[in-house]
XYZ file of C-alpha atoms in Angstrom:
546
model
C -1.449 -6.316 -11.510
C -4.059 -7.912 -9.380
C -3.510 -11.968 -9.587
C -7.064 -13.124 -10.971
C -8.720 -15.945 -8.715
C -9.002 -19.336 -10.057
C -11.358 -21.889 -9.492
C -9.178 -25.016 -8.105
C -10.867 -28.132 -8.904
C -13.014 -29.747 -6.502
C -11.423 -32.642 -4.821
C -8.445 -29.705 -4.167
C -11.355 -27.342 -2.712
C -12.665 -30.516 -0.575
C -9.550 -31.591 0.816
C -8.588 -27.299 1.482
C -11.663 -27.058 3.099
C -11.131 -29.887 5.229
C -7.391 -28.301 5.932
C -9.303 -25.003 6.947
C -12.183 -26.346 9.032
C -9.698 -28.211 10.891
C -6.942 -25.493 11.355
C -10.084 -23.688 12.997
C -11.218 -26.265 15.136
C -7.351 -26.386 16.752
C -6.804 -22.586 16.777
C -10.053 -21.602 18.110
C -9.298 -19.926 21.691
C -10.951 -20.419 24.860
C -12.981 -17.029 24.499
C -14.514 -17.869 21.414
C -15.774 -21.472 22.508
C -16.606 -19.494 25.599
C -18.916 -16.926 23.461
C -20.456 -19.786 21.312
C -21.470 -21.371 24.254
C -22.940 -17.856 25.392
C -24.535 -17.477 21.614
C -25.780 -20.485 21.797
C -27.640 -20.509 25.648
C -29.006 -17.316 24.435
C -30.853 -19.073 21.053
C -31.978 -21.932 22.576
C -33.911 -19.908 24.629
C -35.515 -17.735 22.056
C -38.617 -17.804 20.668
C -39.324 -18.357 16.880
C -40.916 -14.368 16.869
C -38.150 -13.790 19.304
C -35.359 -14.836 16.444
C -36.972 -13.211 13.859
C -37.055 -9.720 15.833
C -33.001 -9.711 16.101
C -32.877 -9.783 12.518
C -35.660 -6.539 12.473
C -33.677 -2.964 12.501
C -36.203 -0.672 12.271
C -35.354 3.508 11.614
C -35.966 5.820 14.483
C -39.614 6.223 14.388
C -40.390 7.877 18.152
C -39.312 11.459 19.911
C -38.613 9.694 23.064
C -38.970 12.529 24.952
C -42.480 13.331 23.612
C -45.660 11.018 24.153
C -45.747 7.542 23.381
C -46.792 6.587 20.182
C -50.686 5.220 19.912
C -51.900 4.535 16.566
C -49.975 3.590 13.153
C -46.227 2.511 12.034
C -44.698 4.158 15.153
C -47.107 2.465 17.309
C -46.417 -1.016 15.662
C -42.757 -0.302 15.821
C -43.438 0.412 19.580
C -45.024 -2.282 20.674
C -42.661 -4.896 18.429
C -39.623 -3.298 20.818
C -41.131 -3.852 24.010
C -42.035 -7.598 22.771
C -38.030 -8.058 22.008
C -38.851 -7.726 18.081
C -36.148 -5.193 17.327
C -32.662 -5.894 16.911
C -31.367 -3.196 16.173
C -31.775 0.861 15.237
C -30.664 3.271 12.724
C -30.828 7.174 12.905
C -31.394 7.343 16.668
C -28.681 9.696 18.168
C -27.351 11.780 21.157
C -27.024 9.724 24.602
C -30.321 10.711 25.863
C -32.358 9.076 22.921
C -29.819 6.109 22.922
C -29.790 5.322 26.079
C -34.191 5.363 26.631
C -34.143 2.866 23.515
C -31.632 0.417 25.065
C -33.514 0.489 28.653
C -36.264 -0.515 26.855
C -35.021 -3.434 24.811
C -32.813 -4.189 28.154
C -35.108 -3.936 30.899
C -38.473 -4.357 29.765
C -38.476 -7.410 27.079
C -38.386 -11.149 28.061
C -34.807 -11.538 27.016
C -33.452 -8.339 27.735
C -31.057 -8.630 24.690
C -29.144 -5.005 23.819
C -29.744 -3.315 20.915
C -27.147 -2.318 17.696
C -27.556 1.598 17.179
C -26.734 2.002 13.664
C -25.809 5.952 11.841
C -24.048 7.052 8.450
C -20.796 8.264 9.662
C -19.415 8.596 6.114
C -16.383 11.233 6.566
C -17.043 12.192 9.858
C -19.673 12.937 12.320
C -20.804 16.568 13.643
C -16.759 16.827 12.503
C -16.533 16.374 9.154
C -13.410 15.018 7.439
C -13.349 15.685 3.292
C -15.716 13.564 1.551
C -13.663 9.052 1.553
C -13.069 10.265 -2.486
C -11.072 13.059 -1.622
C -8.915 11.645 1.250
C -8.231 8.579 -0.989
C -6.313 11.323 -3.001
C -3.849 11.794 -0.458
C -2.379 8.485 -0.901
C -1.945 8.653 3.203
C -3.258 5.684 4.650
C -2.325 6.293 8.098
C -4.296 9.698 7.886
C -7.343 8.059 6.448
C -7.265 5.484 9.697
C -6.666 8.387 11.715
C -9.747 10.129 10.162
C -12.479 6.985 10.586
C -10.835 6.815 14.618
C -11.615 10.061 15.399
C -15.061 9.760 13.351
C -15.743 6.808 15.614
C -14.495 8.735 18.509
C -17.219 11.537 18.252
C -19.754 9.334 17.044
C -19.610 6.614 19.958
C -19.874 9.144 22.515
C -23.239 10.270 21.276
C -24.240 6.403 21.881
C -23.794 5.084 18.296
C -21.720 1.580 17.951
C -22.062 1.009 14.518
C -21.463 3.163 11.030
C -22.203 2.033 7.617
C -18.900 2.702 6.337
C -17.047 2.108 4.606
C -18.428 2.177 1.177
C -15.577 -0.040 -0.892
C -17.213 -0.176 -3.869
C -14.816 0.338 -6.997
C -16.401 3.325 -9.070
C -15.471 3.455 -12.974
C -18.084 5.767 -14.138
C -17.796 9.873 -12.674
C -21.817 10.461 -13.389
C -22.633 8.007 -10.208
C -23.790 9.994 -8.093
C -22.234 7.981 -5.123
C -18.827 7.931 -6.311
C -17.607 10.636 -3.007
C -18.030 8.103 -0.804
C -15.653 5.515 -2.240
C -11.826 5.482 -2.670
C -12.200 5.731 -6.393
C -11.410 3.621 -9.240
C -8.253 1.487 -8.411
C -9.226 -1.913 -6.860
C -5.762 -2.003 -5.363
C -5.708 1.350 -3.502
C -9.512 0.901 -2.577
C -8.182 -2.052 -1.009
C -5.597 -0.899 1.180
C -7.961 2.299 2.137
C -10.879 -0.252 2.999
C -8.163 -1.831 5.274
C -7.466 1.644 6.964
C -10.890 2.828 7.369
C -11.884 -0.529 9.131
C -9.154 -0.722 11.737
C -9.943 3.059 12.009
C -13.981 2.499 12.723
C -13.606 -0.780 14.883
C -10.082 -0.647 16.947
C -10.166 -4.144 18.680
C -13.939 -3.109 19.834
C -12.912 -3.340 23.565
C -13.320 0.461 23.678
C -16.184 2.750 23.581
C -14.683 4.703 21.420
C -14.286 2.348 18.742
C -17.731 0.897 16.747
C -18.627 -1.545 14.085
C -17.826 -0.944 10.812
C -19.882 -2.090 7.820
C -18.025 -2.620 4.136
C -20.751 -2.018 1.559
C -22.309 -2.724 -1.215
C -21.973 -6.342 -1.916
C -21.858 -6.221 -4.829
C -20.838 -4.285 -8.266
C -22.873 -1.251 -6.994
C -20.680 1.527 -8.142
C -21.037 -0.030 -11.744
C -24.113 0.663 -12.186
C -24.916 1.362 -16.026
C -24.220 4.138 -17.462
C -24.087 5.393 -14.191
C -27.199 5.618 -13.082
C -28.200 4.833 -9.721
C -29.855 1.578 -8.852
C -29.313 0.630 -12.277
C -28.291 -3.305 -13.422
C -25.334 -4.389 -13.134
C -23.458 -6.925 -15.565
C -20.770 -8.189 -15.671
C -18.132 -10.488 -16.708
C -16.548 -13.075 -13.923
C -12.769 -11.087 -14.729
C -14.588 -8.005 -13.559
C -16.055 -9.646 -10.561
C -13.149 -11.036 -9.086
C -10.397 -8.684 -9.790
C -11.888 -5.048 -9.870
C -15.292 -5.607 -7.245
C -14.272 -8.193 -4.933
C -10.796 -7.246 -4.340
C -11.354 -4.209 -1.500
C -14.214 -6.135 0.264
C -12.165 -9.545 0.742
C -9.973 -6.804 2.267
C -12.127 -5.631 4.764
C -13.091 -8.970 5.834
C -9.155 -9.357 6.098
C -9.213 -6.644 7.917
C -11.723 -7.796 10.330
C -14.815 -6.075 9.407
C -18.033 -7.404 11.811
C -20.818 -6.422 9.009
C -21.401 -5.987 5.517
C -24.444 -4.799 3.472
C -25.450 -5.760 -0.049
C -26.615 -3.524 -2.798
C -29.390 -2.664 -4.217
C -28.547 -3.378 -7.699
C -29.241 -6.120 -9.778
C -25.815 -8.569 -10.092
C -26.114 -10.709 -13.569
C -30.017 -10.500 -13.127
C -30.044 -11.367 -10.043
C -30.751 -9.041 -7.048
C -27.856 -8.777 -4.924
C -30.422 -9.047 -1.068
C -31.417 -12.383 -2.975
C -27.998 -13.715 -4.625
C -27.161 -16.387 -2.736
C -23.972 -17.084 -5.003
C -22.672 -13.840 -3.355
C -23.473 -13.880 0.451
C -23.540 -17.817 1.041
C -21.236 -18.832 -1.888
C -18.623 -16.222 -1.843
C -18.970 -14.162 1.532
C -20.048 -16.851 4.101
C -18.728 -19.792 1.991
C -15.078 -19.360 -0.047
C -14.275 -16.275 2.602
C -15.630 -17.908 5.499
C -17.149 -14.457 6.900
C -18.225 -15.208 10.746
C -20.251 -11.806 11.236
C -23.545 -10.600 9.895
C -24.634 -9.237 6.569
C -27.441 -6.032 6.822
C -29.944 -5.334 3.473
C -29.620 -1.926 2.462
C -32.965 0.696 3.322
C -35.886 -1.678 2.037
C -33.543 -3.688 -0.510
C -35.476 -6.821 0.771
C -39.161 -4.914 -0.127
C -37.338 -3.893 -3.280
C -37.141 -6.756 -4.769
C -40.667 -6.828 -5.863
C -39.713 -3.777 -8.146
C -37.149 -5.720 -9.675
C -39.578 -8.071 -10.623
C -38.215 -11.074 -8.348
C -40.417 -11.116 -5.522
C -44.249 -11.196 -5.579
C -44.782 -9.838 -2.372
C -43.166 -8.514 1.019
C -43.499 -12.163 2.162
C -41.920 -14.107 -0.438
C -39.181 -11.481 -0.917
C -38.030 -11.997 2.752
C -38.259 -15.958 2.050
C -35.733 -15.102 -1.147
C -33.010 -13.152 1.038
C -33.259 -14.929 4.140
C -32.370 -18.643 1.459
C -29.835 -16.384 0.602
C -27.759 -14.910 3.298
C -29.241 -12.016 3.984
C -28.967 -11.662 7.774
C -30.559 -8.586 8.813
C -33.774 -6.594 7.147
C -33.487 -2.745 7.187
C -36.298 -1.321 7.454
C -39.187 -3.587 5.282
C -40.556 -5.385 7.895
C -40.365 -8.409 5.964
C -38.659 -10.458 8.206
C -40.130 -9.825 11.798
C -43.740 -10.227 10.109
C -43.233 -12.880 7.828
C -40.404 -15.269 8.879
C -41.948 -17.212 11.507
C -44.836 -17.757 9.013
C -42.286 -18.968 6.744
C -40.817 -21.514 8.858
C -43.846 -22.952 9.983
C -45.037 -23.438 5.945
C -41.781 -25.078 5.843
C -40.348 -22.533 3.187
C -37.248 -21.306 5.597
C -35.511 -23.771 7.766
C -35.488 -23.080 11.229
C -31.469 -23.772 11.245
C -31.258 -20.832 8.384
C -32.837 -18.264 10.951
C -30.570 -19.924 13.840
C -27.265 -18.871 11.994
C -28.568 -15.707 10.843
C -29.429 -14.674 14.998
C -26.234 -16.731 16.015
C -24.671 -14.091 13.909
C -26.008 -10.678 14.822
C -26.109 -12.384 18.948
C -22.212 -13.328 18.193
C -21.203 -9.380 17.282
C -23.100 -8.192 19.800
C -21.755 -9.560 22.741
C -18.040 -9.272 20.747
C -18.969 -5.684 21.048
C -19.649 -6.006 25.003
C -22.996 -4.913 25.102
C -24.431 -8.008 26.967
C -21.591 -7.261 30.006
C -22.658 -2.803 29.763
C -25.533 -2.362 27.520
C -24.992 1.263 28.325
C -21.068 1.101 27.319
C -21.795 3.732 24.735
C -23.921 5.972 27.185
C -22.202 8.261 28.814
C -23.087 11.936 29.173
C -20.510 13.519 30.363
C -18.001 11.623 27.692
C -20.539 12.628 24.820
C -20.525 16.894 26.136
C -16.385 16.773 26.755
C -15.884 14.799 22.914
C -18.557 16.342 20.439
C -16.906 19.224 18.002
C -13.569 19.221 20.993
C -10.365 21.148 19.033
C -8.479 18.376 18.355
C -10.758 16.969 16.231
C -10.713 20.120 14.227
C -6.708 20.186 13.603
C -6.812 16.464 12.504
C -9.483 16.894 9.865
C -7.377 20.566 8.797
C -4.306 18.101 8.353
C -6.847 15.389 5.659
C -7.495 18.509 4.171
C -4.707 19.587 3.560
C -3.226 16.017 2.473
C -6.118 15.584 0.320
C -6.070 18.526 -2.188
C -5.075 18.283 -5.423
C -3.217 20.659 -7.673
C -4.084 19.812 -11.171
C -1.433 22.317 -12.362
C 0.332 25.402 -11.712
C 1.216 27.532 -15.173
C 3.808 30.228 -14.935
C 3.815 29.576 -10.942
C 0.619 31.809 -10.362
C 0.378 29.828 -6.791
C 1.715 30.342 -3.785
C 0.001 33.346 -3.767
C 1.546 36.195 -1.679
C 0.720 37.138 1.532
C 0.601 40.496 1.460
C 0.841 43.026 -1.922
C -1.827 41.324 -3.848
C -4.832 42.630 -5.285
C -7.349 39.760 -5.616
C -10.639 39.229 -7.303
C -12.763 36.214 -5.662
C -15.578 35.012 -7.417
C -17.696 32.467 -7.283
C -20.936 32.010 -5.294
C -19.679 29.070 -3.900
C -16.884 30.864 -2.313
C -19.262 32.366 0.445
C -20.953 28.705 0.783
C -20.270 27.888 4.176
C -22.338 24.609 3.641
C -21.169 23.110 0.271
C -17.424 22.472 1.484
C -19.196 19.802 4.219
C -20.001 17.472 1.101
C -22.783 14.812 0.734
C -23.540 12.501 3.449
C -22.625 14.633 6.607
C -25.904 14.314 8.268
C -25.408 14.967 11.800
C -22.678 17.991 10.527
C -24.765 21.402 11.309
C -25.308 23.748 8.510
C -23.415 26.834 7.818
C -20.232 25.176 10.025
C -17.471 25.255 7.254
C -15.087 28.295 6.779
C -15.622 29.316 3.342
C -13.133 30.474 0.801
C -14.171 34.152 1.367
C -13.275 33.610 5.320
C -9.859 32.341 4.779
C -8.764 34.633 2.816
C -10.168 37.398 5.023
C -7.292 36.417 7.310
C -5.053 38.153 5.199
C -5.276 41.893 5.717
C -2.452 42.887 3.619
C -3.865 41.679 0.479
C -6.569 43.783 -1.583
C -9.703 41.144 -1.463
C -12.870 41.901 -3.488
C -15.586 39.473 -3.335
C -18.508 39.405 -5.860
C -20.932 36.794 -6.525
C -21.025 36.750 -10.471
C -23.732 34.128 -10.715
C -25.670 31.565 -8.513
C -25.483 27.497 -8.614
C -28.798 27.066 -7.712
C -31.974 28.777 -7.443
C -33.232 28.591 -3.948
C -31.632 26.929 -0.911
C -30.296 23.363 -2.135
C -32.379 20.513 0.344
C -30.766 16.770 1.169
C -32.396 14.705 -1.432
C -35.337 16.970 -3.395
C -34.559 18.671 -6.565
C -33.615 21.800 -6.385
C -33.618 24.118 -9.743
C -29.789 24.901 -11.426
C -29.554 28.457 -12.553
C -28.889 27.975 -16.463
C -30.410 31.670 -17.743
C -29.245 34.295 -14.702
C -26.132 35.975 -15.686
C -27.217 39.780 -13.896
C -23.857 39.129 -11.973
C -21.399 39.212 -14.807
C -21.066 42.801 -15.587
C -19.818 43.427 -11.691
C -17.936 40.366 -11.399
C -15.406 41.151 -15.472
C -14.841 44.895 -13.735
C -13.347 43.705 -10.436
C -11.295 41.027 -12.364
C -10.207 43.311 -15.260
C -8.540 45.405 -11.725
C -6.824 42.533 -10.152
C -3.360 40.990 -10.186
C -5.329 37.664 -9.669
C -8.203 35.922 -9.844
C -9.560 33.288 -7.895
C -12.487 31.546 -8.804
C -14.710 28.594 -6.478
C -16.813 26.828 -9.271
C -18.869 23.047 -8.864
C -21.590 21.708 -7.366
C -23.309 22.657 -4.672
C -22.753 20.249 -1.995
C -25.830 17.810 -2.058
C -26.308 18.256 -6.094
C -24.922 14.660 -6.432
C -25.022 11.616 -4.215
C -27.569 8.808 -3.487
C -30.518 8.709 -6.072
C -28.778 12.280 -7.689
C -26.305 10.884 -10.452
C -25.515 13.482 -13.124
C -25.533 13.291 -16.490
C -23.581 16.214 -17.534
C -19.816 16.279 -16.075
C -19.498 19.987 -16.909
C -19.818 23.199 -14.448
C -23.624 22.860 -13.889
C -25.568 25.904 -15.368
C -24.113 29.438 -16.169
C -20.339 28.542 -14.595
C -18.386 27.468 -17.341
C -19.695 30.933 -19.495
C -18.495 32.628 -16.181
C -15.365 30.938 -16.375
C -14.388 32.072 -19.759
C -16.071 35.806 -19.679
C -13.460 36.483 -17.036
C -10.640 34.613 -18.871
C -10.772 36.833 -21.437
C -10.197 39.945 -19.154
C -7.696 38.328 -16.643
C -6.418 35.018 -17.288
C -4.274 34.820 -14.108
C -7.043 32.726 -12.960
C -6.485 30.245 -9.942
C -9.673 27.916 -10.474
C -10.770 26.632 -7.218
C -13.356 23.213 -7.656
C-alpha cells in the first residue's frame, strides 16, 4: 500500500525548507556552481526576444536539402532561427538534417546557443521494442532499461538528444486510446518502470549515446473520463497523490531533465496553466531543477478550453505558471516580450524558465560539441545493427502473456502437426510494430504466417477468413472497420474442420487506437468475434493469438 502524503503544517514545512535549501547550499559541487556561473554569463547577455526564443521549439518545418523557404510559416520559422528565436526542434531526424539545423543556430545567430532536437522514441526507434504496456507485463525491469538504452542508442546516432518518453501516466480505463504507451494501472509498478526507462533514456548524459528523457503528462492524463481523449479530468486529492503522482516523483528521483504537462483539464483547471502543479508541486514541494515542455499546442489550446482569450494571454497564463517551454503555438516567442514590457510577466519568471532549458543544455554538453550527436559514420554502423534485433526478440519474448492453456494445447509440436492459421492479421507485417513507432519502416515485422513458415515439418494452411479494416489503415485518419464482409468464412471453417489445431491472430490493427483514437467498444472490432466462434464450433482446439 502506497503511504498517502500529508500536508505537515506550516511552521514544520518552513523550518524543512530551510533544512533543504541549506543542505543544498553545502552539498552543491564545484561543477554545478561552475555551470550556474556559465548559465548565468550566458542570460545576462541575452536579449529579451533572445530569452523568449529558447523557450520556442518549433516542428520541423524545412527540407534542408531543398530551397530555402520564402513566403509563409516555414519562412517565419526560418528567419526566427537565424535571429536565435528557436530553442529547440522536434521531428527533425537523420545526421544530415540535424546537423544543417545546429550549424545554423551555432554559427550563424548572435549567441550561437545549440539547439535540443526533440523525437517520439516511444518503444524504440527504426528498432522497435513491444509497445511500454506490453513490456511492463514482463515484470523485468532490467530488460525494460535495457530496451529505452538501446532505443537511445539508435536514436542518438541519427542526431536526436532528447525523446518524449516516458509516458508515466497511471491508466485505469482500457478505452483510452493511449493506454500502450504507459506501464498500466499499478502506481507502484509504473513507478519502478518510470525509474528504469529513465536511467535507460539518459545514462549519466556524458555519452552520445544516451539522451534526455521526458516523464509525461503532468498531470491525471490517462484518467481522462470515460476514457476519452483530451477529456476533463477530476479528481479527488487521495487520487492525486497516491495513484498520479506516485511514478512521476519517481522519475524526478530518478533524475529525469524534462517533463511535459497534459493536455487535459486537472479540477477545471488546464494542466499548461495550473500553476498548483508545475510551481507548487513540481518546481516547489519536489524541487525539480530542469525544464517543463507544453505538449503540441497545449499552450494555444487553452483558448478551447475556454481559459484563454487569445494566443497572447494564453502564453501569459502558462508562462505565471511554470510552463517552461511552448511546443509548437508560437505563443511565447511572439508574445512574451510584449508581455513583459506591459508588465503582465516578470522579467525574473522568463529568466528561470531560460536558466532552465540553458542549464540542461550545457548538462547535456552541447555548448563544449554542439555536433556531439552528429556523427555519420556512428549513425550508418548503429541504425537497424543485429544486436539490436536479439535484444528486442528477448522483450518479446519476456513480455507475452499466456492467459491460459486448457488441456495443454501449447507447446505446439514441431513437426507432425497439421495447422490451420487464420486471421488477417496473421500476414500483417505492420500491425505487430504497434502505435507510436514513427521512424519504424512499414512492412518490417515478421508476421505470424513467417514464423511459422520456419517449420517445414508441420502441415501449415493459411487463409484470410475476414479483413480488420477496409483499405490500408493510415497514422491518425479514420479508416473504415469491416463489420458486414464475411466472403472469407466458408474457406477459412473447411481448413479448420481438417486440422489438429487452430491458430487464430485476432485485434486491432496496429494504429486503430492511440492518440485522439480511444475506443468505445473493448470487443474484437467488426466481423472477428463471429469468426471466432464459427470456427469454434468446427474445431475448438483453438490457440487464440491477440
Amino acid at each position: 500500500m502506497i503511504q498517502m502524503y500529508r500536508k505537515p503544517s506550516l511552521f514544520f514545512l518552513a523550518v524543512g525548507l530551510l533544512v533543504i535549501n541549506s543542505v543544498n547550499a553545502q552539498t552543491k559541487t564545484k561543477s554545478d556552481v561552475s555551470l550556474d556561473k556559465k548559465v548565468e554569463i550566458l542570460l545576462k547577455k541575452m536579449t529579451l526576444e533572445e530569452k523568449a526564443g529558447q523557450l520556442n521549439q518549433y516542428n520541423g518545418f524545412w527540407d534542408v536539402t531543398g530551397p530555402t523557404p520564402k513566403e509563409g510559416l516555414a519562412a517565419k520559422k526560418y528567419e526566427d532561427l537565424k535571429k536565435g528565436l528557436v530553442g529547440s526542434m522536434l521531428n527533425v531526424k537523420g545526421v544530415k538534417d540535424v546537423r544543417a539545423l545546429q550549424k545554423i543556430a551555432v554559427e550563424q545567430t548572435r549567441l550561437g546557443i545549440p539547439l535540443l532536437f526533440g523525437f517520439d522514441v516511444i518503444h524504440g526507434y527504426k528498432t522497435i521494442s513491444p509497445i511500454p504496456l506490453a513490456e511492463s507485463a514482463s515484470w523485468d525491469l532490467e530488460a525494460i532499461r535495457k530496451s529505452a538504452e538501446m532505443a537511445a542508442d539508435e536514436a542518438s546516432s541519427v542526431g536526436i538528444n532528447w525523446t518524449f518518453a516516458p509516458m508515466v501516466d497511471v491508466s485505469r480505463d482500457a478505452r483510452w486510446g493511449r493506454v500502450m504507451e504507459g506501464a498500466g494501472e499499478d502506481p507502484y509498478l509504473g513507478s519502478r518502470i518510470a525509474e528504469a526507462r529513465v536511467k535507460g533514456f539518459q545514462g549519466d548524459l556524458s555519452s552520445n549515446k544516451n539522451i534526455l528523457a521526458c516523464a509525461k503528462h503532468f498531470a491525471g492524463y490517462a484518467l481522462a473520463e470515460s476514457g476519452r481523449d483530451y477529456n476533463t479530468v477530476d479528481v479527488g486529492e487521495s487520487t492525486l497523490q497516491n495513484v498520479i503522482f506516485p511514478p512521476f516523483k519517481a522519475s524526478l528521483d530518478a533524475g529525469v531533465r524534462t517533463f511535459m504537462n497534459s493536455f487535459n483539464e486537472l479540477n477545471g483547471i488546464p494542466a499548461t496553466g495550473n500553476s498548483y502543479l508545475q510551481r507548487q508541486i513540481l518546481k516547489g514541494d519536489w524541487n525539480f531543477q530542469g525544464f517543463m515542455v507544453s505538449d503540441w499546442g497545449s499552450i494555444q489550446e487553452m483558448k478551447a478550453h475556454g481559459f484563454a482569450k487569445d494566443d497572447k494571454h494564453a502564453a501569459e497564463i502558462a508562462i505565471n505558471a511554470g510552463s517552461d517551454m511552448d511546443m509548437e503555438s508560437s505563443a511565447y516567442v511572439d508574445y512574451l516580450p510584449q508581455l513583459v514590457r506591459e508588465g503582465k510577466v516578470k522579467e525574473a519568471t522568463i529568466d528561470d524558465a531560460v536558466r532552465r532549458v540553458l542549464r540542461v543544455k550545457f548538462e547535456l554538453g552541447l555548448f563544449d560539441n554542439p555536433y556531439k550527436y552528429c556523427d555519420e559514420a556512428r549513425e550508418l554502423a548503429t541504425v537497424g545493427k543485429p544486436e539490436f534485433q536479439k535484444e528486442v526478440l528477448d522483450m518479446a519474448k519476456k513480455s507475452i502473456v499466456l492467459l491460459k492453456n486448457n488441456n495443454d494445447i501449447l507447446p505446439l509440436k514441431k513437426s507432425g502437426q497439421k495447422i490451420a492459421l487464420i486471421g488477417a492479421l496473421a500476414n500483417d507485417k505492420t500491425s505487430p510494430l504497434g502505435s507510436w513507432r514513427l521512424a519504424a519502416d512499414e512492412n518490417s515485422a515478421v508476421s505470424v504466417l513467417e514464423g511459422l513458415q520456419g517449420y517445414k515439418d508441420n502441415q501449415l494452411t493459411y487463409v484470410k477468413g475476414a479483413d480488420v479494416a477496409i483499405g490500408t489503415p493510415k497514422f491518425i485518419f479514420e479508416t473504415k472497420i469491416n463489420t458486414t464482409d464475411t466472403s472469407g468464412f466458408e474457406e477459412a471453417l473447411a481448413v479448420a474442420k481438417s486440422a489438429d489445431v487452430v491458430i487464430m491472430v485476432l485485434g486491432e490493427y496496429g494504429l486503430q487506437s492511440g492518440e485522439g483514437r480511444s475506443r468505445t467498444d473493448l470487443g474484437l472490432p467488426g466481423v472477428q468475434q463471429e469468426l471466432l466462434e464459427a470456427i469454434y464450433k468446427v474445431n475448438p482446439n483453438i490457440v487464440l493469438v491477440l
